[in-house]
Coordinates of N, CA, C and O in Angstrom, one line a residue:
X1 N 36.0 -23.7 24.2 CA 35.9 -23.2 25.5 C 34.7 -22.3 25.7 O 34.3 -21.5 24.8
X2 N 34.1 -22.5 26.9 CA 32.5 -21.4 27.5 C 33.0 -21.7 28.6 O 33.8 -22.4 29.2
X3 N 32.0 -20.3 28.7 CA 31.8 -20.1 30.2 C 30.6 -20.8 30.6 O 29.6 -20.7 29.9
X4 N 31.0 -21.6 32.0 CA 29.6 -22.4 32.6 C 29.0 -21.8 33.3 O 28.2 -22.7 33.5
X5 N 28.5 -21.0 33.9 CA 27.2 -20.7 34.5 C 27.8 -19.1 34.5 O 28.8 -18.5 34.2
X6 N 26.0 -18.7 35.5 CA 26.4 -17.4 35.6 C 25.3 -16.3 34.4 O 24.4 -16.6 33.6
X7 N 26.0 -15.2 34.6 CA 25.2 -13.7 33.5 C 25.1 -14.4 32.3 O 24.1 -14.4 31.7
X8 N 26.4 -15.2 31.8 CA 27.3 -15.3 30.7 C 27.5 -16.9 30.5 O 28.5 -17.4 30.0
X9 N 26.2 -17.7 31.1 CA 26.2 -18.9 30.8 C 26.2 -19.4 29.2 O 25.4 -18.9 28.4
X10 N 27.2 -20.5 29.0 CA 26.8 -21.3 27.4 C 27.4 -20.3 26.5 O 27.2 -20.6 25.3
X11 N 28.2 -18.8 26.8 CA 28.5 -18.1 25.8 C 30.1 -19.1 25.3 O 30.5 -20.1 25.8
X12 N 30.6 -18.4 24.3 CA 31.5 -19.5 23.6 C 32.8 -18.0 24.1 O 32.7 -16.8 24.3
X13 N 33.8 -18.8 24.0 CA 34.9 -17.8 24.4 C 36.4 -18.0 23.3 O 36.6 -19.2 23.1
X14 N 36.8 -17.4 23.1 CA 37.8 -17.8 22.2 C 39.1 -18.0 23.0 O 39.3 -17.3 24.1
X15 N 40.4 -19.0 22.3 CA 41.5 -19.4 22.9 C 42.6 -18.8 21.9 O 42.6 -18.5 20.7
X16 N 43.5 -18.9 22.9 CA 45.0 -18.7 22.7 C 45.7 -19.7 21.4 O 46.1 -20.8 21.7
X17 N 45.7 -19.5 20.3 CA 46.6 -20.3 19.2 C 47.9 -20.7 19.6 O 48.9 -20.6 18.8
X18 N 48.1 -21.0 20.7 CA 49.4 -21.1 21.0 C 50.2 -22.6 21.8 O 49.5 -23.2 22.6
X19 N 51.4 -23.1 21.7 CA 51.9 -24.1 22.7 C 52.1 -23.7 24.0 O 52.2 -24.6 24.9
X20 N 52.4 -22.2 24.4 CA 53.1 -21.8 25.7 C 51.8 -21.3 26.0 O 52.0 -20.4 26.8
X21 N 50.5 -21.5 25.8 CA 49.0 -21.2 26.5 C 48.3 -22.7 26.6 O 48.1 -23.3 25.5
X22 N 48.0 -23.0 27.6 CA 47.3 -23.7 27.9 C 45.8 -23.5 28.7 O 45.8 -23.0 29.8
X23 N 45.1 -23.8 28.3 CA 43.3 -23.0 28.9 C 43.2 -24.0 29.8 O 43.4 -25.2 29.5
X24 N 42.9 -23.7 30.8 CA 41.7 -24.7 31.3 C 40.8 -24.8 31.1 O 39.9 -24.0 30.8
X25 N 40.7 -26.5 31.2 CA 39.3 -27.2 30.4 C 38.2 -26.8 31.0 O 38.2 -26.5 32.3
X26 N 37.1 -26.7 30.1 CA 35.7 -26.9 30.7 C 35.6 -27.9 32.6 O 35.3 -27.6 33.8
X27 N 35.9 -28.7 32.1 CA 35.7 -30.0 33.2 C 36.5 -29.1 34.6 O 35.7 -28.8 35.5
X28 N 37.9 -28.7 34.7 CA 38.6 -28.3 35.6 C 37.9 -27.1 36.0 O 37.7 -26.8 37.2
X29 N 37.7 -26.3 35.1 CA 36.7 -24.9 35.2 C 35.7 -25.3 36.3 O 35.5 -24.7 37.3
X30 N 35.0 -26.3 35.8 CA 33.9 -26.3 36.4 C 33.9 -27.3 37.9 O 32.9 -27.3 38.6
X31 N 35.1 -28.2 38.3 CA 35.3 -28.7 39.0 C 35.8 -27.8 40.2 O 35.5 -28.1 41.3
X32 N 36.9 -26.5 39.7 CA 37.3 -25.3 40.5 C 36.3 -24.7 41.3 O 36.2 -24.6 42.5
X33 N 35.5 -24.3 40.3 CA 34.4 -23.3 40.5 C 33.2 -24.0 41.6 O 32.4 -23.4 42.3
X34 N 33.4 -25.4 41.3 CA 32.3 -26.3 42.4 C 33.0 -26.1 44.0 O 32.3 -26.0 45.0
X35 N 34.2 -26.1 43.8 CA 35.2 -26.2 44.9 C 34.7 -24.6 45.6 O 33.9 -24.5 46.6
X36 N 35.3 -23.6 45.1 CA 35.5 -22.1 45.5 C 34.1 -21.9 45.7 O 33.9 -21.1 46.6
X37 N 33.3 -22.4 45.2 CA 31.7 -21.7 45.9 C 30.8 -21.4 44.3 O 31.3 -20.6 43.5
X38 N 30.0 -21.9 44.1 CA 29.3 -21.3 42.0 C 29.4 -20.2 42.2 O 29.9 -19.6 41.3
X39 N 29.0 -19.2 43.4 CA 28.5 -17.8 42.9 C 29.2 -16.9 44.1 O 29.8 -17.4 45.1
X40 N 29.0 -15.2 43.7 CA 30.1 -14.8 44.3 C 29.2 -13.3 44.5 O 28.6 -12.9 43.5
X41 N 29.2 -12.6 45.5 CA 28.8 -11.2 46.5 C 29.8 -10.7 45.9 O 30.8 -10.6 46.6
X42 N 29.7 -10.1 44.6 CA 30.5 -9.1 44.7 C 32.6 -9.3 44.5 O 33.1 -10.4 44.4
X43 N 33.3 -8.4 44.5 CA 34.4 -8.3 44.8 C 35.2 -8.2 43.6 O 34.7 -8.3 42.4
X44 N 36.6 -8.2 43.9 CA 37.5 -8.0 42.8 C 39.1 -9.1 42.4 O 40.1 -9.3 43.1
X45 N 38.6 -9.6 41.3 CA 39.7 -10.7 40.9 C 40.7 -10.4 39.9 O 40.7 -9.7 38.9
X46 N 41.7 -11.0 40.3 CA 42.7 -10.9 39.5 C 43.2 -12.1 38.8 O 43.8 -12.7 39.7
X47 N 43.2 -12.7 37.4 CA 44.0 -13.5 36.7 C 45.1 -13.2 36.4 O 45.0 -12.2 35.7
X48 N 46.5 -13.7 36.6 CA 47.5 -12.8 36.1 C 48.4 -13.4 35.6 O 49.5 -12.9 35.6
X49 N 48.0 -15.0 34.7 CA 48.7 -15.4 33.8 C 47.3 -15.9 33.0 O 46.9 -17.0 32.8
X50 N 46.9 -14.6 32.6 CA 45.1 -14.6 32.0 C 45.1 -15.9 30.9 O 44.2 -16.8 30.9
X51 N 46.2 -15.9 29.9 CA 45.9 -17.1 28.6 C 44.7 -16.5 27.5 O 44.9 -15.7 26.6
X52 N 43.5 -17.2 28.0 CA 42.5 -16.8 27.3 C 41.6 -15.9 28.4 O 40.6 -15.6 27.8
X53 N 41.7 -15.5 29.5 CA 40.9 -15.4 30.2 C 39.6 -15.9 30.7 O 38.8 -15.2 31.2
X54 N 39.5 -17.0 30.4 CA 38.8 -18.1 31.3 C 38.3 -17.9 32.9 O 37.1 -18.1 33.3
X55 N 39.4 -17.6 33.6 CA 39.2 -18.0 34.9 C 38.4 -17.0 35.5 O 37.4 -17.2 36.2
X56 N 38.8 -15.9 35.2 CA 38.7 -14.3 35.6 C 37.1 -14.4 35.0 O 36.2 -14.2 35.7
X57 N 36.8 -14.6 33.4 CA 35.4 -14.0 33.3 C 34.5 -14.7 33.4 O 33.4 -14.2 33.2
X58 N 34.9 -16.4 33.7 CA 33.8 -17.2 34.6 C 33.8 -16.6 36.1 O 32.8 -16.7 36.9
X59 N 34.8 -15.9 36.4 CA 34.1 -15.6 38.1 C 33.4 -14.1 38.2 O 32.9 -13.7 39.3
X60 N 33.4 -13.4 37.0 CA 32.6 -12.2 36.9 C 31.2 -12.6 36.4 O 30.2 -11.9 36.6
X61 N 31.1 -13.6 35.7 CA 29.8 -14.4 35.4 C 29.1 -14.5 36.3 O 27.9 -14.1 36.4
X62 N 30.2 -15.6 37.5 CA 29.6 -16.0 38.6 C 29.3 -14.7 39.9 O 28.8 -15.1 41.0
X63 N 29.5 -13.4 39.6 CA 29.0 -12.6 40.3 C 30.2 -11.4 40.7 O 30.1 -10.3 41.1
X64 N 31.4 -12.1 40.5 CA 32.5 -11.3 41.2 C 32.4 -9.7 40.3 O 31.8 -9.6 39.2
X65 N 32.8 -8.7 40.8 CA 32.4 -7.2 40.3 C 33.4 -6.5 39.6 O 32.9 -5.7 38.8
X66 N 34.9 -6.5 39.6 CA 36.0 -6.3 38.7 C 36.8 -7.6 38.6 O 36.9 -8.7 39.2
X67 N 37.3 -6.8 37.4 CA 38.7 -8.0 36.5 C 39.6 -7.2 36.3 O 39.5 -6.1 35.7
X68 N 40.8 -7.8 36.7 CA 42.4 -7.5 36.3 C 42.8 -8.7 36.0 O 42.8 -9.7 36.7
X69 N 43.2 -8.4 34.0 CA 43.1 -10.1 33.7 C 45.2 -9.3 33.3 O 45.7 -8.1 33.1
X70 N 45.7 -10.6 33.3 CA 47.4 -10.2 32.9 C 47.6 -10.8 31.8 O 46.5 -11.3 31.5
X71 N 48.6 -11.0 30.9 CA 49.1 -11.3 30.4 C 50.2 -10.9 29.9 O 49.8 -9.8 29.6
X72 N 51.6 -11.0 29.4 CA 52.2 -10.8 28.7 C 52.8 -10.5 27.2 O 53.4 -9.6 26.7
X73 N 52.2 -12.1 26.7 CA 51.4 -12.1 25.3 C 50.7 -11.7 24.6 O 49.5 -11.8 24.9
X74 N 51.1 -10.9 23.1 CA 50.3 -9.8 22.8 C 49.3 -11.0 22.8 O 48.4 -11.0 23.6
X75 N 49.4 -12.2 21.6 CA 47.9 -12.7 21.1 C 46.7 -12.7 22.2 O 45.5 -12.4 22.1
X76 N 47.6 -13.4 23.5 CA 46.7 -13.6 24.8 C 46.1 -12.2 24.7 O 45.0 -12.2 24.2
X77 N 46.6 -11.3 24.9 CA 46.5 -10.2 25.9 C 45.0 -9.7 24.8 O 43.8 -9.4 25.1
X78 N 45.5 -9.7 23.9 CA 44.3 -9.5 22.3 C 43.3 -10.3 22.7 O 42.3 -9.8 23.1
X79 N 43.3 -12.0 22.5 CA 42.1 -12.7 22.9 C 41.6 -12.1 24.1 O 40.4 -11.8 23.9
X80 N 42.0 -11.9 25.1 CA 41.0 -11.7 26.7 C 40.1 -10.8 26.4 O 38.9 -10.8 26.8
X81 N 40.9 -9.4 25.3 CA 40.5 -8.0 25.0 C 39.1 -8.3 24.8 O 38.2 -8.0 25.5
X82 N 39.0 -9.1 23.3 CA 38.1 -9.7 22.5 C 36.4 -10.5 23.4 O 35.2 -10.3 23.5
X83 N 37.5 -11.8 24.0 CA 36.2 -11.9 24.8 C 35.8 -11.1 25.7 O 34.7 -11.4 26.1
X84 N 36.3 -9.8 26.4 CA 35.7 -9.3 27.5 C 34.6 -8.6 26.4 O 33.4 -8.9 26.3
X85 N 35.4 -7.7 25.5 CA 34.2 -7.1 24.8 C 33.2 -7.7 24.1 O 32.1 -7.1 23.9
X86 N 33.3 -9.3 23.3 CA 32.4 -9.9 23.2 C 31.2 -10.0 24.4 O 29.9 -10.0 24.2
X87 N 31.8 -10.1 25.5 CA 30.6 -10.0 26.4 C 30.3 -9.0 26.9 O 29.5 -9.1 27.9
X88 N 30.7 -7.6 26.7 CA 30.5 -6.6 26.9 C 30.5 -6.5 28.2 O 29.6 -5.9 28.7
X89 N 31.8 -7.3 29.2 CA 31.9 -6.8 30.5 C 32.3 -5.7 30.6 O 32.9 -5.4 29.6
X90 N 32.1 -4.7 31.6 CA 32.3 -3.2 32.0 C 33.4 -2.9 32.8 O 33.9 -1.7 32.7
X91 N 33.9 -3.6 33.4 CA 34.5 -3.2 34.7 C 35.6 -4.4 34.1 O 35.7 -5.5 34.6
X92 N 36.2 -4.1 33.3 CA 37.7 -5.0 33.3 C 38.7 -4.3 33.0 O 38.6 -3.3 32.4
X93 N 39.7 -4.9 33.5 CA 41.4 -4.3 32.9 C 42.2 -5.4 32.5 O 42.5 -6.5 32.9
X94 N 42.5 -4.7 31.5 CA 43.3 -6.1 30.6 C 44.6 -5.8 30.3 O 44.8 -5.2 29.3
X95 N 45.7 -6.3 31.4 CA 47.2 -5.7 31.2 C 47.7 -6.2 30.1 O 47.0 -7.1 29.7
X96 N 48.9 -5.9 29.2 CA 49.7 -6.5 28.8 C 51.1 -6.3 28.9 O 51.9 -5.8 28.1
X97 N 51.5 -7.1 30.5 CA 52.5 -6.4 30.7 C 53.0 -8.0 31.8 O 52.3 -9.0 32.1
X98 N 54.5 -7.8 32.0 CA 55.0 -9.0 33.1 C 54.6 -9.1 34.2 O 54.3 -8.2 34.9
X99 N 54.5 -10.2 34.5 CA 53.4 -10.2 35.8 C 54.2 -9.5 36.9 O 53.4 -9.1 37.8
X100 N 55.4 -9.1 37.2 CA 56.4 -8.5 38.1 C 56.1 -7.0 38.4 O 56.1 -6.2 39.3
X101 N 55.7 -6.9 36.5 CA 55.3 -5.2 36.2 C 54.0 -4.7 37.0 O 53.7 -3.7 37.8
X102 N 53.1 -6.0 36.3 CA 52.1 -6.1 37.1 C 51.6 -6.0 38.4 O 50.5 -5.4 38.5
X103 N 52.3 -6.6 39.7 CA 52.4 -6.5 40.9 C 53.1 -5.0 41.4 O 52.5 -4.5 42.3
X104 N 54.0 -4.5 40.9 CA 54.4 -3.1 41.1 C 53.1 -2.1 41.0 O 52.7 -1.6 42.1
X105 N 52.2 -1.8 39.7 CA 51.3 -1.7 39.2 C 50.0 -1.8 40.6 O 49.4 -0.9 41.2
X106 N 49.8 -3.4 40.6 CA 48.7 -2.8 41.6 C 49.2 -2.3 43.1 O 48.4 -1.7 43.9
X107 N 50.4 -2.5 43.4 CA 50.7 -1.6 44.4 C 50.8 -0.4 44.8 O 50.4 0.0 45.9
X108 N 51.6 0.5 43.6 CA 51.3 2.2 43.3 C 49.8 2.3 43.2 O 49.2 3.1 44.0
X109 N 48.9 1.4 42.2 CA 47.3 2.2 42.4 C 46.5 1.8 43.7 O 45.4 2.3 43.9
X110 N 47.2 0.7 44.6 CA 46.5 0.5 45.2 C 45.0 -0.5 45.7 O 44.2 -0.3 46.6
X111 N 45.1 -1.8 44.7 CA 44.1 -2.6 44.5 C 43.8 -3.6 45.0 O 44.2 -4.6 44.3
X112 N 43.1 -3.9 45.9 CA 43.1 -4.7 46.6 C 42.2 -6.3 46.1 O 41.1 -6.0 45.8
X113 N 42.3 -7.7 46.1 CA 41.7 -8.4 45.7 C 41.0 -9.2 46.4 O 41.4 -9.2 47.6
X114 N 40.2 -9.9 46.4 CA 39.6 -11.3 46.8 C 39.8 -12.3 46.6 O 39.7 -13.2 47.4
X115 N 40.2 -12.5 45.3 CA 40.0 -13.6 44.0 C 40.9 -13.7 43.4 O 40.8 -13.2 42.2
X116 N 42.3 -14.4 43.9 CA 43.4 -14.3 42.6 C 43.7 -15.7 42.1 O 44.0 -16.5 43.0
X117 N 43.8 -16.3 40.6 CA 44.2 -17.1 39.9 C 46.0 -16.7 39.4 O 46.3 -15.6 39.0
X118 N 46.6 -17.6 39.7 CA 47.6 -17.8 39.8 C 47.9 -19.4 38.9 O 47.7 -20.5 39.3
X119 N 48.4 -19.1 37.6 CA 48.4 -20.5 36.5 C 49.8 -20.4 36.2 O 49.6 -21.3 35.3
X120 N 50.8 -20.2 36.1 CA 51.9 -19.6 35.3 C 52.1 -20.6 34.5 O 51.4 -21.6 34.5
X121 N 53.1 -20.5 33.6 CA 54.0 -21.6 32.7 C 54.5 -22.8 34.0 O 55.1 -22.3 34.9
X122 N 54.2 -23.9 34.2 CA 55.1 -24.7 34.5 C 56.2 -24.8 34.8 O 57.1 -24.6 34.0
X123 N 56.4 -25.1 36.4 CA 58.1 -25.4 36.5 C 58.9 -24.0 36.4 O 60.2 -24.0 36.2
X124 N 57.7 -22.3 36.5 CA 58.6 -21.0 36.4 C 58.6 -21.3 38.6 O 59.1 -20.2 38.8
X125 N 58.5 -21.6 39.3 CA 58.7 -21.6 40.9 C 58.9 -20.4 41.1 O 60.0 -19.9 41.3
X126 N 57.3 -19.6 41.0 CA 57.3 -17.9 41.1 C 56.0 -17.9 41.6 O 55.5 -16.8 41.4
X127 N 55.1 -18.7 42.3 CA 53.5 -18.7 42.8 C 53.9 -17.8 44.4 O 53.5 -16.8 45.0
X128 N 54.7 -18.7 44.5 CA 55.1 -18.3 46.6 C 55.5 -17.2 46.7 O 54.9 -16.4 47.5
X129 N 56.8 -16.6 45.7 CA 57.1 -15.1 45.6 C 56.1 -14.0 45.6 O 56.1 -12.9 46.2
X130 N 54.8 -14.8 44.1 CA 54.0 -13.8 44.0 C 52.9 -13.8 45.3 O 52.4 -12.6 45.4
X131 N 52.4 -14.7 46.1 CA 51.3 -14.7 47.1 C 51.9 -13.6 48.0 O 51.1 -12.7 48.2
X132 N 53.1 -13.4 48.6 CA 54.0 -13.0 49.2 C 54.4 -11.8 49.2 O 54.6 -11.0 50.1
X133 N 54.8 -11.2 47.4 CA 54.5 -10.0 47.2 C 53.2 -9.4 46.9 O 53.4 -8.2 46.6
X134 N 52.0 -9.6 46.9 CA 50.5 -9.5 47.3 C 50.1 -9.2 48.2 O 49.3 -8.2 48.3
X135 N 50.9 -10.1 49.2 CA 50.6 -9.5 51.0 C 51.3 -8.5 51.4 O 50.7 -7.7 52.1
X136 N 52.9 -8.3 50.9 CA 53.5 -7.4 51.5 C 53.3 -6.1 51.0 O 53.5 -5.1 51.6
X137 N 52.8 -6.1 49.6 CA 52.6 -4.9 49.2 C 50.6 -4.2 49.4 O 49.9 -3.3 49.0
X138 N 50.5 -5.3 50.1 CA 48.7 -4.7 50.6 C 47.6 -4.8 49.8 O 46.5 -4.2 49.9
X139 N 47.9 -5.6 48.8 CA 47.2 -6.3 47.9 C 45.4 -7.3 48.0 O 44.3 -7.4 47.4
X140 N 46.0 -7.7 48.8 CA 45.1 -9.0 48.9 C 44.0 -8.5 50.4 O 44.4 -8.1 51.5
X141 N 42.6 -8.6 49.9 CA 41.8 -8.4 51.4 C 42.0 -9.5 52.3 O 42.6 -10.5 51.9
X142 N 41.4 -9.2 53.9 CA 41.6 -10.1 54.5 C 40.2 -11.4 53.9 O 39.1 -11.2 53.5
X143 N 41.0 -12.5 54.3 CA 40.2 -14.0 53.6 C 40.5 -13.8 52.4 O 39.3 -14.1 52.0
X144 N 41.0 -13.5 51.4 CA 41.0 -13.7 50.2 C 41.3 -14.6 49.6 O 42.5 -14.8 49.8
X145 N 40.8 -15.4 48.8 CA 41.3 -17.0 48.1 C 42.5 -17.0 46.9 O 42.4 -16.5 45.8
X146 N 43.0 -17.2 47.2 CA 43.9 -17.8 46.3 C 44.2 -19.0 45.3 O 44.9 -19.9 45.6
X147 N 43.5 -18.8 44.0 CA 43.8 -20.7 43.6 C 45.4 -20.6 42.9 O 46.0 -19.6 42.6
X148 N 45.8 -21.8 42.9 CA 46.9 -22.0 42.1 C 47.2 -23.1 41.8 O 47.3 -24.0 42.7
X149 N 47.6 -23.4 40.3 CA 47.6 -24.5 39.3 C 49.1 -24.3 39.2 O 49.8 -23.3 39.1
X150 N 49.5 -25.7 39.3 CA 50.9 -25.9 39.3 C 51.0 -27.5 38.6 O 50.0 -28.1 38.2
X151 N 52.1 -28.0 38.6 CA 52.7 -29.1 38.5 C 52.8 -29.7 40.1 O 53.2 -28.9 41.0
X152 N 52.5 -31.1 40.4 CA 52.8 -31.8 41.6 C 54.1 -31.7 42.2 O 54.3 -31.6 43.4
X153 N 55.0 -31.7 41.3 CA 56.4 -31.4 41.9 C 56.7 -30.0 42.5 O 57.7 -29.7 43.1
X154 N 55.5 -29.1 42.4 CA 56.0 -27.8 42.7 C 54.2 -27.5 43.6 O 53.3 -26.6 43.5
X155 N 54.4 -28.5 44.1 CA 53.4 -27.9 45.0 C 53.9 -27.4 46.7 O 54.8 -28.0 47.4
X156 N 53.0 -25.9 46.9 CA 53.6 -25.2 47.8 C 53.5 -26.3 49.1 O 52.9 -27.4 49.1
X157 N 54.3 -25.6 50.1 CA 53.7 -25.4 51.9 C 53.4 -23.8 51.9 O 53.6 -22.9 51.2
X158 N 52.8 -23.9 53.1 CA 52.0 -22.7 53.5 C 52.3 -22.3 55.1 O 52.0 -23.0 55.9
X159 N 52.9 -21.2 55.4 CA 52.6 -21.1 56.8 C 52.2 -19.3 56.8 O 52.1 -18.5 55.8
X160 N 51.9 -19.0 58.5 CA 50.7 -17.9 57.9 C 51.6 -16.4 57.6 O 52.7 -16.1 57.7
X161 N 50.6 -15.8 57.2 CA 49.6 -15.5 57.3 C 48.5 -16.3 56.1 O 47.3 -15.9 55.9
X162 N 49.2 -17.3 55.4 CA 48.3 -18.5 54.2 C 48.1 -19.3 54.8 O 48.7 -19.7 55.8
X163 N 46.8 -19.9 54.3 CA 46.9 -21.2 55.0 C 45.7 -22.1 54.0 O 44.5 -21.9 53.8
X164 N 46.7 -23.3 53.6 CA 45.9 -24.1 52.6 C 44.9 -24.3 53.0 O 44.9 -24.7 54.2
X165 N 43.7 -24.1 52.2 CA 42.4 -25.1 52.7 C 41.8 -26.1 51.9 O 40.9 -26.6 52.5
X166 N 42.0 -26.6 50.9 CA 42.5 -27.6 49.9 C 43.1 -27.9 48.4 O 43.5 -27.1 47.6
X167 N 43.2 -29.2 48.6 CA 43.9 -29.1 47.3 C 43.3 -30.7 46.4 O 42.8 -31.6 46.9
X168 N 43.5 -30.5 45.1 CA 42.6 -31.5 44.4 C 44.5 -31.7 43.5 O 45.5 -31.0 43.5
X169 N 44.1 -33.0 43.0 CA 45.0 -33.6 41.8 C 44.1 -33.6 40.8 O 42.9 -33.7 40.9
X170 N 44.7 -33.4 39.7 CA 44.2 -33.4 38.4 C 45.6 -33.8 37.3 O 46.3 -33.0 36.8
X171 N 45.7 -34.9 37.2 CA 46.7 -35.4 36.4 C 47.9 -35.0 36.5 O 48.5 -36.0 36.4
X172 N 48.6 -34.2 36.6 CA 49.9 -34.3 36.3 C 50.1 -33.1 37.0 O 51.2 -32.7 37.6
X173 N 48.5 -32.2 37.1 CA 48.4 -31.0 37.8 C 48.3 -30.6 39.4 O 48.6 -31.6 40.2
X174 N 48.0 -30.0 39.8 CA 47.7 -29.6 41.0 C 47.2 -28.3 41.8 O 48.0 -27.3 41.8
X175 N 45.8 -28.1 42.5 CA 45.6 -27.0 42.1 C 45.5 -26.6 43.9 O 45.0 -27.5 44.6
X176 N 45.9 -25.2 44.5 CA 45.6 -25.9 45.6 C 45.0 -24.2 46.3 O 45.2 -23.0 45.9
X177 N 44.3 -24.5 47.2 CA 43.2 -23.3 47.5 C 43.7 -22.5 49.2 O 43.5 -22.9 50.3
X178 N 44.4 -21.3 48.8 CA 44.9 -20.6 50.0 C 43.9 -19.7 50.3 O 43.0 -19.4 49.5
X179 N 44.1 -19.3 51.5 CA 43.7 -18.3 52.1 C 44.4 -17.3 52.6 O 45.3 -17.8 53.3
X180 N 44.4 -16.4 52.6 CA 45.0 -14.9 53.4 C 44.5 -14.2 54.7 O 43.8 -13.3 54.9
X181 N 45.1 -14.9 55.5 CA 44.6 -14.9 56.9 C 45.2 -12.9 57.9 O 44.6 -12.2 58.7
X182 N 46.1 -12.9 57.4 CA 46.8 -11.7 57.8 C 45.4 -10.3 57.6 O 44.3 -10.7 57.4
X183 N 45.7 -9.1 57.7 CA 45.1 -8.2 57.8 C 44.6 -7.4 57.1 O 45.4 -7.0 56.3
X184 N 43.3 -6.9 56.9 CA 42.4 -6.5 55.5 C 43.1 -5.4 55.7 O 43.5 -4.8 56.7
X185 N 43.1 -5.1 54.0 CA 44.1 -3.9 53.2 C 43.0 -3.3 52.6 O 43.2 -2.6 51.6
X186 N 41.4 -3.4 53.0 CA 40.5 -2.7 52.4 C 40.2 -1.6 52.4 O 39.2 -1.3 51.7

């Protein structure tokens, strides 16, 4: 696994040893990232079923300005550690904590996002709760993207203040691109 373009183009990133981590491939990385826009003004992203952190430190490559990467898993939570400092990004936070804990967490500090990746385990039907507790707890700026990787069988509906603006298949997967239409929490 690398990161494709960006500060941090062609660097090599290390993965998760694991069955319950799954990375996204190069190909989908780079198929996402064609989708969402290559490059990025700034702002602040959150991964918060990080794995390897992939997603989060291709979009600080691609320009975005903080990272809140999550995980639960020590190994994960260790690998992201590793690559951030391998690339000597500055501006990251690397939880290791439940993504539930998590969401409490940026709501007491107060953090608002642009850029959230949303991957979980498969078949956990916890994406809708979490976009939802995002919004309600003042999370998310206004327009802020939302990706989320799921399984076909658990692909969302949207009504507002979300509002799909596409969605791609990718085998068995499905990844599909919200927006946060409701009111900047900036």
């Amino acid at each position: 696994m690398r990161v494709i373009a960006g500060k941090y183009k062609s660097r090599p990133l290390k993965t998760v040893k694991s069955q319950a981590t799954r990375p996204t491939t190069d190909k989908n990385k780079e198929n996402l990232f064609n989708i969402i826009g290559p490059y990025f003004n700034g702002g602040v992203v959150l991964d918060l079923f990080a794995g390897s952190g992939g997603l989060g430190i291709e979009a600080i490559s691609r320009g975005m300005d903080t990272l809140y990467s999550v995980d639960k898993a020590y190994q994960a939570f260790r690998v992201v550690k590793d690559n951030i400092d391998s690339l000597k990004i500055e501006d990251a936070h690397v939880l290791k904590m439940d993504y539930k804990k998590a969401l409490e967490k940026f709501k007491e500090d107060h953090v608002v996002f642009d850029l959230v990746f949303l991957d979980p385990p498969y078949r956990m039907k916890i994406n809708a709760s979490i976009i939802d507790t995002l919004a309600k707890n003042g999370n998310l700026r206004k327009d802020a993207l939302i990706v989320i990787e799921d399984v076909k069988e658990e692909r969302l509906t949207f009504d507002a203040p979300f509002e799909c603006t596409k969605e791609r298949d990718f085998g068995i997967t499905v990844m599909q691109f919200v927006r946060y239409r409701g009111e900047d929490h900036a």
